[in-house]
Short mmCIF file of C-alpha atoms in Angstrom, two decimals:
data_model
loop_
_atom_site.label_atom_id
_atom_site.label_comp_id
_atom_site.label_asym_id
_atom_site.label_seq_id
_atom_site.Cartn_x
_atom_site.Cartn_y
_atom_site.Cartn_z
CA UNK A 22 54.29 71.72 63.62
CA UNK A 23 51.26 72.48 61.13
CA UNK A 24 51.70 74.49 58.51
CA UNK A 25 48.76 76.77 57.91
CA UNK A 26 47.42 76.74 54.66
CA UNK A 27 43.91 75.61 52.64
CA UNK A 28 44.45 72.13 51.64
CA UNK A 29 41.73 69.50 53.33
CA UNK A 30 44.80 67.95 54.63
CA UNK A 31 46.82 69.50 57.99
CA UNK A 32 50.71 69.00 56.99
CA UNK A 33 53.14 68.15 59.56
CA UNK A 34 56.52 69.20 59.37
CA UNK A 35 58.63 66.45 60.07
CA UNK A 36 62.04 66.76 58.49
CA UNK A 37 63.08 63.32 58.16
CA UNK A 38 64.84 60.98 56.19
CA UNK A 39 63.58 59.13 53.59
CA UNK A 40 64.01 56.39 50.82
CA UNK A 41 62.53 56.32 47.86
CA UNK A 42 62.48 53.89 44.71
CA UNK A 43 61.32 54.01 41.52
CA UNK A 44 58.68 51.49 40.41
CA UNK A 45 57.58 53.32 36.56
CA UNK A 46 58.85 54.20 33.73
CA UNK A 47 62.20 52.83 35.18
CA UNK A 48 62.14 50.27 38.23
CA UNK A 49 64.77 49.69 40.93
CA UNK A 50 66.23 53.70 41.05
CA UNK A 51 67.29 54.51 44.59
CA UNK A 52 67.25 57.85 45.87
CA UNK A 53 67.85 59.39 49.11
CA UNK A 54 65.27 61.81 50.33
CA UNK A 55 65.07 64.28 53.61
CA UNK A 56 61.01 64.38 53.98
CA UNK A 57 59.98 67.97 54.99
CA UNK A 58 55.78 67.50 55.92
CA UNK A 59 53.29 65.36 55.38
CA UNK A 60 49.95 64.52 54.73
CA UNK A 61 47.56 62.43 54.98
CA UNK A 62 47.11 62.93 50.85
CA UNK A 63 50.72 63.85 49.95
CA UNK A 64 54.72 64.70 51.13
CA UNK A 65 56.83 67.20 50.19
CA UNK A 66 60.49 66.16 50.38
CA UNK A 67 63.92 67.17 48.93
CA UNK A 68 66.54 65.67 47.50
CA UNK A 69 69.26 65.63 44.96
CA UNK A 70 67.84 64.47 41.52
CA UNK A 71 64.96 65.87 39.44
CA UNK A 72 62.90 63.02 39.57
CA UNK A 73 59.91 63.59 36.75
CA UNK A 74 56.14 64.50 37.14
CA UNK A 75 54.11 61.04 37.22
CA UNK A 76 57.03 58.92 38.36
CA UNK A 77 55.57 56.65 40.70
CA UNK A 78 57.62 55.57 43.89
CA UNK A 79 57.68 54.06 46.86
CA UNK A 80 58.35 55.97 49.77
CA UNK A 81 59.37 54.65 53.11
CA UNK A 82 60.26 56.11 56.01
CA UNK A 83 61.60 55.12 59.02
CA UNK A 84 59.72 55.17 62.53
CA UNK A 85 61.58 57.08 65.36
CA UNK A 86 59.90 55.63 67.96
CA UNK A 87 58.58 51.87 68.92
CA UNK A 88 54.93 52.22 69.09
CA UNK A 89 54.66 53.84 66.00
CA UNK A 90 54.85 51.59 62.24
CA UNK A 91 57.04 52.87 59.56
CA UNK A 92 55.67 54.60 56.36
CA UNK A 93 55.49 52.34 53.28
CA UNK A 94 53.51 54.17 50.67
CA UNK A 95 53.07 54.13 46.91
CA UNK A 96 53.02 57.72 45.47
CA UNK A 97 53.23 59.60 42.32
CA UNK A 98 55.35 62.75 42.12
CA UNK A 99 53.10 65.82 41.45
CA UNK A 100 55.82 68.19 40.41
CA UNK A 101 59.73 69.02 40.95
CA UNK A 102 61.67 71.97 40.62
CA UNK A 103 65.56 72.55 41.30
CA UNK A 104 65.99 75.10 43.89
CA UNK A 105 69.02 77.88 43.88
CA UNK A 106 71.22 76.16 45.79
CA UNK A 107 71.41 72.77 43.14
CA UNK A 108 68.36 71.09 46.32
CA UNK A 109 65.12 69.32 43.95
CA UNK A 110 62.23 69.82 45.80
CA UNK A 111 59.33 67.11 44.70
CA UNK A 112 55.66 67.36 45.89
CA UNK A 113 54.46 63.81 45.58
CA UNK A 114 50.70 62.24 46.29
CA UNK A 115 50.06 59.02 48.40
CA UNK A 116 48.26 56.70 46.02
CA UNK A 117 48.11 53.72 48.71
CA UNK A 118 49.78 52.75 51.68
CA UNK A 119 51.23 49.81 52.38
#
């Protein structure tokens, strides 16, 4: 469930749907994604569209349990790359929890 790397915060493998909405540079674009892993400061996602670095967006991840609140955050795209299978992998930095 946790990956072993040299980051300051542990990353949890969650593999769950996420909804993204751009804030800037162009507001209101919506993307469906899969959140692969999550930490206190960022997340890794898979999606079909290439996002530009420094794009600001809201990230919404619904909870699968009634006692756990959904995740709503503002995040910035740090990196994004297209994989051999055409899927895009993006790393997002969480700027603020909403």
